[in-house]
mmCIF file with all atom_site columns, C-alpha atoms in Angstrom:
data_model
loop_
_atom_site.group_PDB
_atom_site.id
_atom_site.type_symbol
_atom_site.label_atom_id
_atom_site.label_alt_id
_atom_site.label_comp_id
_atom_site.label_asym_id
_atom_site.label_entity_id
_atom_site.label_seq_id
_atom_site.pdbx_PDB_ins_code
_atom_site.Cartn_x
_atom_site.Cartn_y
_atom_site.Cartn_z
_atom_site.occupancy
_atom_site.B_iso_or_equiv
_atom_site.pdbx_formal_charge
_atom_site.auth_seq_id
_atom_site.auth_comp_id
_atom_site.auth_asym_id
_atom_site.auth_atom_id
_atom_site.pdbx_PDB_model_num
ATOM 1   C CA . UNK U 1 1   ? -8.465  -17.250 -10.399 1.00 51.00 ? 101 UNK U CA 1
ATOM 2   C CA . UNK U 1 2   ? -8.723  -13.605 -9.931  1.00 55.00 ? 102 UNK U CA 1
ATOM 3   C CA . UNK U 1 3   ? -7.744  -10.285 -11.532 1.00 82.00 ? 103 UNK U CA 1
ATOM 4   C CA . UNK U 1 4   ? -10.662 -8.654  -9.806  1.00 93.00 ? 104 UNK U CA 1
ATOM 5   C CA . UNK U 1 5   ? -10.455 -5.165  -8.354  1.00 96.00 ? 105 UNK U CA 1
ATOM 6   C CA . UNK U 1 6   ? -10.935 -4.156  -5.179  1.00 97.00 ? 106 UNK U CA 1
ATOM 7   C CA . UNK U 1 7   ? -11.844 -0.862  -4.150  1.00 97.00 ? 107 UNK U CA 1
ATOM 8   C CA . UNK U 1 8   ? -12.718 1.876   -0.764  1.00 96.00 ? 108 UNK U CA 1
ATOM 9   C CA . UNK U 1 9   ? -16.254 -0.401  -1.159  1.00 96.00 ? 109 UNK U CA 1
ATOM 10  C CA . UNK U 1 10  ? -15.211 -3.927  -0.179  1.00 97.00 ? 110 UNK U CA 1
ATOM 11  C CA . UNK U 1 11  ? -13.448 -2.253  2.334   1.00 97.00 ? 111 UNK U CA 1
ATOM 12  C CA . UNK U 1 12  ? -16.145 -0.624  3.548   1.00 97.00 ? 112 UNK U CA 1
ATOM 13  C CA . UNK U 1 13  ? -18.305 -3.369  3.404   1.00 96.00 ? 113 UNK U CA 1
ATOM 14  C CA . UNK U 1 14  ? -15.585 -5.501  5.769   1.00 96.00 ? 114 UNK U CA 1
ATOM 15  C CA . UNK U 1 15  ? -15.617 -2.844  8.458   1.00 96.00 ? 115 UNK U CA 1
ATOM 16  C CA . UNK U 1 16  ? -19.392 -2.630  8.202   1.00 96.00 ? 116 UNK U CA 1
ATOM 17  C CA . UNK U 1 17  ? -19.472 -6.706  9.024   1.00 96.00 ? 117 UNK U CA 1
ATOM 18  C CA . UNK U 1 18  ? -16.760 -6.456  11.069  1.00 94.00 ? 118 UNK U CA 1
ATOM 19  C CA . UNK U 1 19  ? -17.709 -3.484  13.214  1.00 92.00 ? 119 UNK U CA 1
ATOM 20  C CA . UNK U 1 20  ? -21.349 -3.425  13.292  1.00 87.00 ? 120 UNK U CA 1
ATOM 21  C CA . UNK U 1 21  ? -21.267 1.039   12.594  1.00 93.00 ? 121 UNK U CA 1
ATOM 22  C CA . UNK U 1 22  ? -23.206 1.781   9.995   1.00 95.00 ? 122 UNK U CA 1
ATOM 23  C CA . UNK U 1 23  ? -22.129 1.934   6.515   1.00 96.00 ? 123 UNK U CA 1
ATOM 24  C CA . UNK U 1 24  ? -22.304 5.258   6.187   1.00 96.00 ? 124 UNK U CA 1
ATOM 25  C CA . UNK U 1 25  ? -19.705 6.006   8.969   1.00 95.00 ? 125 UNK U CA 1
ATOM 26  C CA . UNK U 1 26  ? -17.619 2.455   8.093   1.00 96.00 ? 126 UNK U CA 1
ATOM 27  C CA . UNK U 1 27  ? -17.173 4.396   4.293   1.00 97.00 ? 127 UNK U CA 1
ATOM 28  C CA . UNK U 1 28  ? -15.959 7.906   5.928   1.00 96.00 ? 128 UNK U CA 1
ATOM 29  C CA . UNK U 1 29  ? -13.633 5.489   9.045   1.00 96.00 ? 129 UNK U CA 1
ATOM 30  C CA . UNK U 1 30  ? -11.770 3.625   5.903   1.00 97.00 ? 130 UNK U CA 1
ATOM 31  C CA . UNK U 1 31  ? -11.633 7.297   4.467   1.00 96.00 ? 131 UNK U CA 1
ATOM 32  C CA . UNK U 1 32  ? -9.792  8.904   7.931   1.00 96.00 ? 132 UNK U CA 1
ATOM 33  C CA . UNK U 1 33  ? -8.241  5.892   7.821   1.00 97.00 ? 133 UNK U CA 1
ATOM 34  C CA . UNK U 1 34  ? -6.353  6.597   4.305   1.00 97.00 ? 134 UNK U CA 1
ATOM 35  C CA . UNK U 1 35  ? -6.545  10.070  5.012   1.00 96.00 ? 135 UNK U CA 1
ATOM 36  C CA . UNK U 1 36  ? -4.272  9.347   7.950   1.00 96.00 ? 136 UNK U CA 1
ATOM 37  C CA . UNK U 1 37  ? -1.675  7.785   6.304   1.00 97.00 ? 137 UNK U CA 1
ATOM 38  C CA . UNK U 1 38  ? -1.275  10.089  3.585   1.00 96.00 ? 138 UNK U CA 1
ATOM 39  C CA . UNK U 1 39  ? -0.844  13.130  6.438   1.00 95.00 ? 139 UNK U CA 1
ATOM 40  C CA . UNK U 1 40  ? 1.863   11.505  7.786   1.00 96.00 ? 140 UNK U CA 1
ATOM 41  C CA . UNK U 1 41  ? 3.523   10.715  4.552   1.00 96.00 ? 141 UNK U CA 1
ATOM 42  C CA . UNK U 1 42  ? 3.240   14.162  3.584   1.00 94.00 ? 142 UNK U CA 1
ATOM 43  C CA . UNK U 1 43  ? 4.260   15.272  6.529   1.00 94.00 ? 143 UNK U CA 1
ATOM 44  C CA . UNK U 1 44  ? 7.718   13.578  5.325   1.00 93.00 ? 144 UNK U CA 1
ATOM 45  C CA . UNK U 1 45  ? 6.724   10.465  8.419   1.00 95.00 ? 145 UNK U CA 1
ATOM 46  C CA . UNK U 1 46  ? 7.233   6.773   7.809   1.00 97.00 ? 146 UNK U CA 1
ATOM 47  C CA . UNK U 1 47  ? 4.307   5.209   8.229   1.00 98.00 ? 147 UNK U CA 1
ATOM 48  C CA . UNK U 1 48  ? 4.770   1.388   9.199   1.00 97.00 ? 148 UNK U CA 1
ATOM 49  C CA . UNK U 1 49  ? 2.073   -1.199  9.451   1.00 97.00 ? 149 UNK U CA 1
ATOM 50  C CA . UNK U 1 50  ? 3.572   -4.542  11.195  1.00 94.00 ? 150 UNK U CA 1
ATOM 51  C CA . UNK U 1 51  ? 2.956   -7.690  9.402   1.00 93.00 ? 151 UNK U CA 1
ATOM 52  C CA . UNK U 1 52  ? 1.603   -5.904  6.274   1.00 97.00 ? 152 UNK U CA 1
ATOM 53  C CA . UNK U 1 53  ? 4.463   -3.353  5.061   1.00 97.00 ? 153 UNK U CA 1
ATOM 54  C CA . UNK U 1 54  ? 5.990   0.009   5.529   1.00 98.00 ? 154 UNK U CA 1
ATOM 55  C CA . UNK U 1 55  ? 5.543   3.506   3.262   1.00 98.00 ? 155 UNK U CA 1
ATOM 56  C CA . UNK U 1 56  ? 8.264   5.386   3.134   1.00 97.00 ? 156 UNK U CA 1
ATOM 57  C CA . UNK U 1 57  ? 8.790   8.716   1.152   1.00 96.00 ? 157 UNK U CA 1
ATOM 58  C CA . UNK U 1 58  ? 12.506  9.056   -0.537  1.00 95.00 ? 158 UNK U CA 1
ATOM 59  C CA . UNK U 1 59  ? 14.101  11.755  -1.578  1.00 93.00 ? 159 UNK U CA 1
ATOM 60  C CA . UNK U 1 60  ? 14.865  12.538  -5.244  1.00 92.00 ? 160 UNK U CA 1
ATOM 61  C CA . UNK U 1 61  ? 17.661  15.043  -6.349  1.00 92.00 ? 161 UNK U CA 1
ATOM 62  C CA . UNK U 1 62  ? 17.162  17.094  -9.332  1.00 92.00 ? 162 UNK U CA 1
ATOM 63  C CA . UNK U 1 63  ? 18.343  15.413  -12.629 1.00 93.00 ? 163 UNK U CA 1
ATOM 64  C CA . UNK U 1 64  ? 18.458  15.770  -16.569 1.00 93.00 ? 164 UNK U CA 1
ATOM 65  C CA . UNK U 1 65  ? 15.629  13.302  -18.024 1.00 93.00 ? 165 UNK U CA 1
ATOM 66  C CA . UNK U 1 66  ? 15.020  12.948  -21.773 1.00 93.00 ? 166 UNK U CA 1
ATOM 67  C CA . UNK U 1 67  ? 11.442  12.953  -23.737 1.00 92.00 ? 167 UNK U CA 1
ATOM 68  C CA . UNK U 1 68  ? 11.453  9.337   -24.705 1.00 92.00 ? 168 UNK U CA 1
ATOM 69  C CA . UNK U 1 69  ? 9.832   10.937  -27.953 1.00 92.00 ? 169 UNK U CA 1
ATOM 70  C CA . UNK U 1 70  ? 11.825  13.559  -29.117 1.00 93.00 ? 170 UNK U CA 1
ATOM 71  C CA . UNK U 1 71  ? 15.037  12.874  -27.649 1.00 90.00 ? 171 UNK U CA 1
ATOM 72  C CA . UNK U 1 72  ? 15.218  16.521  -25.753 1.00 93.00 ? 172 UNK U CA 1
ATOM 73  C CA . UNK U 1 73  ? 16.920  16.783  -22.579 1.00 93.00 ? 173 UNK U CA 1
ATOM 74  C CA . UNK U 1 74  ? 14.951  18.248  -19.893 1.00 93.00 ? 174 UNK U CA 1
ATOM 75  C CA . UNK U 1 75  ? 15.181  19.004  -16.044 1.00 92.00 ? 175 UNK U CA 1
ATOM 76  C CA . UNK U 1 76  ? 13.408  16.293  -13.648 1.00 91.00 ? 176 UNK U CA 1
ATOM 77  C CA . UNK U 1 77  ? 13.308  18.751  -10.244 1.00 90.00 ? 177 UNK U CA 1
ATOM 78  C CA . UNK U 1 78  ? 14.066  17.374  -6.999  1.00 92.00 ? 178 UNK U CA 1
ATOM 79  C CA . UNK U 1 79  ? 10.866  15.737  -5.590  1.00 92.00 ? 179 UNK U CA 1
ATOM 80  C CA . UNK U 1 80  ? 9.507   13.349  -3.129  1.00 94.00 ? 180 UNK U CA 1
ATOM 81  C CA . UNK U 1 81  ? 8.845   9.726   -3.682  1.00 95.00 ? 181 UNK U CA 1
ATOM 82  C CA . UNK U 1 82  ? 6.384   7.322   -1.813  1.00 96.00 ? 182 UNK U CA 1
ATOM 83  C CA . UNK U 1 83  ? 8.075   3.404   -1.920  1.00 96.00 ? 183 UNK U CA 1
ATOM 84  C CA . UNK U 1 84  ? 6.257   0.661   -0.280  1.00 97.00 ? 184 UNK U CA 1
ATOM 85  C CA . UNK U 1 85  ? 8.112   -2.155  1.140   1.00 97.00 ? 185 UNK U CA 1
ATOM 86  C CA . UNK U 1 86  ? 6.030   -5.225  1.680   1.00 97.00 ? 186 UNK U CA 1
ATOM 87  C CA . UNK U 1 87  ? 6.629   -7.222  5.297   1.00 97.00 ? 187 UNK U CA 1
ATOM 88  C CA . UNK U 1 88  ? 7.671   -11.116 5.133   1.00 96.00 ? 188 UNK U CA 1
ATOM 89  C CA . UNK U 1 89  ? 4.551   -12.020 6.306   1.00 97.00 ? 189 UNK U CA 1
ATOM 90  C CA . UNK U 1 90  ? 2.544   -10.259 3.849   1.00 97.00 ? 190 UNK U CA 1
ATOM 91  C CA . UNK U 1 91  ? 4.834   -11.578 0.826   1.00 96.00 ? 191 UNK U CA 1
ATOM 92  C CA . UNK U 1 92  ? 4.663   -15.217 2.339   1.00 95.00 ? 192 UNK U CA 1
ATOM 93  C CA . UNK U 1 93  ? 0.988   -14.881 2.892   1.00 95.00 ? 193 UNK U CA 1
ATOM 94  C CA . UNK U 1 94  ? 0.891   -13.922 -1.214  1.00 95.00 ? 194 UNK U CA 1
ATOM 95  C CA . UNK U 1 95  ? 3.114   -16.774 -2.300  1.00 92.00 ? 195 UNK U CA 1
ATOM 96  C CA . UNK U 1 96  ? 1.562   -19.550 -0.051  1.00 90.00 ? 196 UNK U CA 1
ATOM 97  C CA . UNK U 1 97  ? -1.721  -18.529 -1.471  1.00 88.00 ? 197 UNK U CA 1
ATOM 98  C CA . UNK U 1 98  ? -0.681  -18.197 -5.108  1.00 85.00 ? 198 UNK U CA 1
ATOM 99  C CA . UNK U 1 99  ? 1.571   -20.878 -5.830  1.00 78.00 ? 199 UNK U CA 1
ATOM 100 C CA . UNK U 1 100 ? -0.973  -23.017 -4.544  1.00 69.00 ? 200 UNK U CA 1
ATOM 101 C CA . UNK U 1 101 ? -3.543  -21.857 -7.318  1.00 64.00 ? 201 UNK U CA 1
ATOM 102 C CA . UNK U 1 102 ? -2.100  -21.654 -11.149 1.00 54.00 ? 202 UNK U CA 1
ATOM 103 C CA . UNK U 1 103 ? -0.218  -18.759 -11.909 1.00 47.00 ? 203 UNK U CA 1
ATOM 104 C CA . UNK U 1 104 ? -0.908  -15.795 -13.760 1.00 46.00 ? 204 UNK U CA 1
ATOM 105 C CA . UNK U 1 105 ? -2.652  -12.475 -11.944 1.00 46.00 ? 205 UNK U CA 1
ATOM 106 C CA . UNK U 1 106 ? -4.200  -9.369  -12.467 1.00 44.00 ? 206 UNK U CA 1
ATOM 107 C CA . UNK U 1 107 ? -0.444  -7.300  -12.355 1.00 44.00 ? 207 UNK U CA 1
ATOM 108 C CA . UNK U 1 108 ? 0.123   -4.609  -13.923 1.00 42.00 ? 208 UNK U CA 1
ATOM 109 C CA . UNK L 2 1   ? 3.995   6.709   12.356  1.00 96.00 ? 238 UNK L CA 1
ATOM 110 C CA . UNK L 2 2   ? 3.436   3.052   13.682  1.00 97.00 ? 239 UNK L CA 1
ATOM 111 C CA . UNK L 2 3   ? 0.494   0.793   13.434  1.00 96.00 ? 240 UNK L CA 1
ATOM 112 C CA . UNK L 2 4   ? -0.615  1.764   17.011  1.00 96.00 ? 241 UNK L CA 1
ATOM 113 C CA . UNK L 2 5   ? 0.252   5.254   17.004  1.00 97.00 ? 242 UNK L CA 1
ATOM 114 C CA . UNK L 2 6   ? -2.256  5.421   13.634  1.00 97.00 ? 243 UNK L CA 1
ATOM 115 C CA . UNK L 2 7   ? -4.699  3.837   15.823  1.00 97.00 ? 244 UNK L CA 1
ATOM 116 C CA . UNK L 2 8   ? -4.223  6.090   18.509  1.00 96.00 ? 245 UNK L CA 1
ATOM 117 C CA . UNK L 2 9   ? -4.762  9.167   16.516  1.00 95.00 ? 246 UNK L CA 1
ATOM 118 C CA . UNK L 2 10  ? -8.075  7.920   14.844  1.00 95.00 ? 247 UNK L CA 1
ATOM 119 C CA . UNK L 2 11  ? -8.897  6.959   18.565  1.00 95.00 ? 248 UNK L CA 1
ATOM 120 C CA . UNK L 2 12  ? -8.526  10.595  19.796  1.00 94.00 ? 249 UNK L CA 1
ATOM 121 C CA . UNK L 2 13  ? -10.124 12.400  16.253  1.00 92.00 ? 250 UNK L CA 1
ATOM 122 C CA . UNK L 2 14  ? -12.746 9.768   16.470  1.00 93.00 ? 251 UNK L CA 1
ATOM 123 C CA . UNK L 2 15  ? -13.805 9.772   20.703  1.00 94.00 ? 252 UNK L CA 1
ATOM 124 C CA . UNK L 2 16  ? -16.957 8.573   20.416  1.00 93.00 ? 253 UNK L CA 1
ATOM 125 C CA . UNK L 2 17  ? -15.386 4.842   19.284  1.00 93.00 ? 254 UNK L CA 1
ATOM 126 C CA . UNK L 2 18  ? -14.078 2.341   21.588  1.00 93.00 ? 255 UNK L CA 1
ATOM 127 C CA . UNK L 2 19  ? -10.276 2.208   21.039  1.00 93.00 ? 256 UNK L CA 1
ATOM 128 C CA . UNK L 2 20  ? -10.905 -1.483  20.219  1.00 94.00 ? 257 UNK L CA 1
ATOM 129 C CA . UNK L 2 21  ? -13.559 -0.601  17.651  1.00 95.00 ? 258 UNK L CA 1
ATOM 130 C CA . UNK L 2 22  ? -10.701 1.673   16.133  1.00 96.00 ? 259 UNK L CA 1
ATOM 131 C CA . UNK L 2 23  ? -8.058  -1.155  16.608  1.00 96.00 ? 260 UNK L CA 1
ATOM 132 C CA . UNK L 2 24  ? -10.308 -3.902  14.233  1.00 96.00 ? 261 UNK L CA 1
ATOM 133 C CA . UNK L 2 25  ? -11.250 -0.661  11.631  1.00 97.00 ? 262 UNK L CA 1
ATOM 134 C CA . UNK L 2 26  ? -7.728  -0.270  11.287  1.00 97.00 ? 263 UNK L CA 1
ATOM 135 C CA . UNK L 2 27  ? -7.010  -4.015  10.772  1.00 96.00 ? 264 UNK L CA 1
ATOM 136 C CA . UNK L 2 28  ? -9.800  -4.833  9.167   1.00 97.00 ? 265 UNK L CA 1
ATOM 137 C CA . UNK L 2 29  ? -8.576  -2.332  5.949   1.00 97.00 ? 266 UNK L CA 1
ATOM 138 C CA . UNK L 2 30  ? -4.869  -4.183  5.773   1.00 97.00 ? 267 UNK L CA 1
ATOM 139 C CA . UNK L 2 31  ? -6.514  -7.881  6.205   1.00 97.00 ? 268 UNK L CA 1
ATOM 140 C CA . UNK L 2 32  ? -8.912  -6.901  3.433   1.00 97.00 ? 269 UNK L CA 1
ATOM 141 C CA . UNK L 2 33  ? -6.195  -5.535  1.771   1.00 97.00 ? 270 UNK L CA 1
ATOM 142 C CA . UNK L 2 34  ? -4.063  -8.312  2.194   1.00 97.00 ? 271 UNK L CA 1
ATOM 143 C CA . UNK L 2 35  ? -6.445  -11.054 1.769   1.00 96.00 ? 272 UNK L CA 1
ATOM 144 C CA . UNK L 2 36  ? -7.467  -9.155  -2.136  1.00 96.00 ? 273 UNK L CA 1
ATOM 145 C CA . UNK L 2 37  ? -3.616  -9.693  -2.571  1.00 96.00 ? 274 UNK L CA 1
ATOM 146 C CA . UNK L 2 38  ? -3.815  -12.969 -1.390  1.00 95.00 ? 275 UNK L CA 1
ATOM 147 C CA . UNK L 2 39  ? -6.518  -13.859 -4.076  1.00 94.00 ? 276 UNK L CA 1
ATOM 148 C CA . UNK L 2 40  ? -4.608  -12.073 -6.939  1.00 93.00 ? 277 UNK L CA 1
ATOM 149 C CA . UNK L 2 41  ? -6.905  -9.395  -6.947  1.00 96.00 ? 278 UNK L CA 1
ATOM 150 C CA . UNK L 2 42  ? -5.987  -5.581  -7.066  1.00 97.00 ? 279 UNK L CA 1
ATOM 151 C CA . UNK L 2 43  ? -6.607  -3.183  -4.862  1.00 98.00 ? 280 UNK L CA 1
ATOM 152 C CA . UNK L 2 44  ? -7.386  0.455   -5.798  1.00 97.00 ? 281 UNK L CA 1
ATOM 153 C CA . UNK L 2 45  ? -7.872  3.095   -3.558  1.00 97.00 ? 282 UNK L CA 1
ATOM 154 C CA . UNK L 2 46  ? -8.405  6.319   -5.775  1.00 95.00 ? 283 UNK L CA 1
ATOM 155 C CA . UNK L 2 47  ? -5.995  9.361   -4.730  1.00 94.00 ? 284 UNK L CA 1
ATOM 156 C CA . UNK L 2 48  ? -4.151  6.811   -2.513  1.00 97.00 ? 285 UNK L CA 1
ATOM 157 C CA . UNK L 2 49  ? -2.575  4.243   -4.966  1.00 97.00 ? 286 UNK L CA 1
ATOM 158 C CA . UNK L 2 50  ? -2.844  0.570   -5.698  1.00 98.00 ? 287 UNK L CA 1
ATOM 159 C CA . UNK L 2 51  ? -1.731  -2.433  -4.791  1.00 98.00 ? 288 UNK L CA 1
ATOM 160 C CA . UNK L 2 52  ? -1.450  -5.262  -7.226  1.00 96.00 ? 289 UNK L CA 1
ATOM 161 C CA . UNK L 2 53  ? 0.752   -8.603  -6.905  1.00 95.00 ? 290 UNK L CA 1
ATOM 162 C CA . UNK L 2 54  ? 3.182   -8.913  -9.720  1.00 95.00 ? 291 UNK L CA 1
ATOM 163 C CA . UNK L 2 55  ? 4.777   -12.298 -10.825 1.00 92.00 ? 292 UNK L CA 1
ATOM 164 C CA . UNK L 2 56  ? 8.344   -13.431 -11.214 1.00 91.00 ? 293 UNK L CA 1
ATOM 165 C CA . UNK L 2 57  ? 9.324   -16.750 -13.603 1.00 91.00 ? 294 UNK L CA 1
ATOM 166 C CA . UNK L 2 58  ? 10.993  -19.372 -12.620 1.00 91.00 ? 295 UNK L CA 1
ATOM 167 C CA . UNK L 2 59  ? 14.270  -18.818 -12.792 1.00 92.00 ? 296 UNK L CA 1
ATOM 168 C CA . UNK L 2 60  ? 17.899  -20.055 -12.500 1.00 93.00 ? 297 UNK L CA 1
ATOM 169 C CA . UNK L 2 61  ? 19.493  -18.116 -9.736  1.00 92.00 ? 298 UNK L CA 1
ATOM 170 C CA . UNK L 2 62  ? 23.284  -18.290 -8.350  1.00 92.00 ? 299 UNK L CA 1
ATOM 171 C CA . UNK L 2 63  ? 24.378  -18.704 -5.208  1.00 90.00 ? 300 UNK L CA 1
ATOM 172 C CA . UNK L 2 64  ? 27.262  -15.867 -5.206  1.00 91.00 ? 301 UNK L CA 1
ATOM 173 C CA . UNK L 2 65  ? 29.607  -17.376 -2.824  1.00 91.00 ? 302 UNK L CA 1
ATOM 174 C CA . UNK L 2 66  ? 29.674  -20.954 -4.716  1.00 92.00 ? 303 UNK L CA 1
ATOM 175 C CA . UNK L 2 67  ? 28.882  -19.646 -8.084  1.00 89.00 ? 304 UNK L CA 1
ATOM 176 C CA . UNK L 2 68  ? 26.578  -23.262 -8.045  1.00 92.00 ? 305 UNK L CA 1
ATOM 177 C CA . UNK L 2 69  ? 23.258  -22.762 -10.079 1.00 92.00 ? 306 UNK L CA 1
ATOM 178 C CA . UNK L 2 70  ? 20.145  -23.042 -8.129  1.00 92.00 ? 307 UNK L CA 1
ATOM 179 C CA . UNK L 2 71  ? 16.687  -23.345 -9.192  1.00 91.00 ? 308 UNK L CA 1
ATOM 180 C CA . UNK L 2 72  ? 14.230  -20.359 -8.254  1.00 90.00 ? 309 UNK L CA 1
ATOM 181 C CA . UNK L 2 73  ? 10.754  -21.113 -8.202  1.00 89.00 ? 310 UNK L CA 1
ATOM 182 C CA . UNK L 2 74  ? 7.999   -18.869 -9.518  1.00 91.00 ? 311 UNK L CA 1
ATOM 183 C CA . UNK L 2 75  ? 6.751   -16.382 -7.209  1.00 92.00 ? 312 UNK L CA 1
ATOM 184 C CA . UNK L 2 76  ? 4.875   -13.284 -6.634  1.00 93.00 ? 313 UNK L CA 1
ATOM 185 C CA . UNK L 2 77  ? 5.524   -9.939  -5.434  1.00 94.00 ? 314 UNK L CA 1
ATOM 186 C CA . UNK L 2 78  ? 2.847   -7.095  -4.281  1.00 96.00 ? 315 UNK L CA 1
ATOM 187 C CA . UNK L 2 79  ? 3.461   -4.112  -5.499  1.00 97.00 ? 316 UNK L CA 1
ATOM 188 C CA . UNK L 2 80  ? 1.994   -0.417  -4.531  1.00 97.00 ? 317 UNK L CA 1
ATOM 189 C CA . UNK L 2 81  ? 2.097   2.542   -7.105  1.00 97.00 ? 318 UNK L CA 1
ATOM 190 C CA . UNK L 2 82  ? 1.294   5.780   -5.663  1.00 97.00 ? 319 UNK L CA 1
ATOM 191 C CA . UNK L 2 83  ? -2.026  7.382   -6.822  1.00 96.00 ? 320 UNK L CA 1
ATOM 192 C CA . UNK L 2 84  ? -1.831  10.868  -8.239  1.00 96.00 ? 321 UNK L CA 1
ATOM 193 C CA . UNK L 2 85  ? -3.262  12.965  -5.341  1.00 96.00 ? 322 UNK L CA 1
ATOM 194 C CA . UNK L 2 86  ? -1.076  11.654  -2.832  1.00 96.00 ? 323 UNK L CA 1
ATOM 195 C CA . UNK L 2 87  ? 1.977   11.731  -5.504  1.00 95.00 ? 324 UNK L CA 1
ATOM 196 C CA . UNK L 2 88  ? 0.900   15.375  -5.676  1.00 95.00 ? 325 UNK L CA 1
ATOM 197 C CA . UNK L 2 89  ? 0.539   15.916  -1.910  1.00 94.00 ? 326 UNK L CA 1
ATOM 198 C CA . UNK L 2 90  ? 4.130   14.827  -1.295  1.00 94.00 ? 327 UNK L CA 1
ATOM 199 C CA . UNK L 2 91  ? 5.151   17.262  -2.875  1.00 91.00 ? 328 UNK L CA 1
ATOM 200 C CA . UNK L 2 92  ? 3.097   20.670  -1.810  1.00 84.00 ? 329 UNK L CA 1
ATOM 201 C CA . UNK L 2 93  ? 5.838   21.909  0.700   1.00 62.00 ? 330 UNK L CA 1
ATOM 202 C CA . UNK L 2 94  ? 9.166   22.380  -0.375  1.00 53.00 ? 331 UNK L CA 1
#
């Protein structure tokens, strides 16, 4: 099985079969689609998808990090974090197709 | 922001589309999504992030009340890393 990539084009190429716009305006839809989400997230918003999995953006405080190479200390600034929490049915979905095939995928 | 109140606000930006039109854009992008998952594929959307399904051993687990050793299967996890541009878009305003 598997460890193919899937980029904006498949998912273009589904909302062009599914929708019947043209693939021109399916590409830019899937774009404002994106686009969307990542307004809201910056916007500090939880953005939550039902059955598929919620983004949330966490707050990090301002601590003392190390360069793995040289050993110096330095300051990691407080910034904003985006975690994604997968839904039940998205992670049972993943399993039930998965474990059916062998194991083994495309992860990181 | 929920699933419906995205696909409100692409209905209003976008009025020329029947809401349901919207509605099936919007799912059509996390079935996709889901299904590539689903297939152990990855999914990378440039300046978003990407989602890949990661894969945990089998393992032997504990049941913390009992302390009796369980079995846990093999399974798999997806997994989302933020892309760059939205990493740095989090982080414009203060």
């Amino acid at each position: 099985m598997a460890g193919q990539t899937v980029t904006r084009a498949q998912l273009s190429e589904a909302v062009y079969q599914e929708v019947g716009l043209s693939r021109n305006e399916s590409a830019q839809l899937v774009e404002t689609v994106l686009n969307e989400i990542a307004e809201a997230l910056a916007r500090g918003e939880m953005v939550k998808v039902s059955s598929f999995g919620s983004f949330a953006v966490r707050k990090k405080g301002r601590r003392i990090g190390r360069n793995p190479k040289t050993g110096k200390e330095v300051p990691i600034n407080p910034r904003r974090v985006l975690v994604f929490r997968a839904s039940h049915v998205l992670k049972d979905q993943i399993n039930g197709a998965l474990s059916k095939a062998d194991s083994g995928t495309g992860a990181a | 922001m929920t699933k419906s109140e995205l696909i409100q606000r692409l209905a209003e930006r976008n009025p020329h589309l029947y809401q349901r039109d919207v509605e099936r854009i919007v799912s059509t992008v996390f079935d996709e999504i889901a299904a590539a998952l689903s297939r152990g594929d990855r999914v990378e959307l440039r300046g978003f992030g990407a989602f890949s399904v990661k894969r945990r051993g089998a393992r032997m687990g504990r049941n913390p009340r009992t302390g009796a050793s369980v079995q846990v299967g093999e399974k798999h996890i997806p997994f989302f890393k933020t892309g760059k541009e939205l990493r740095e878009r989090l982080n414009e305003r203060p």
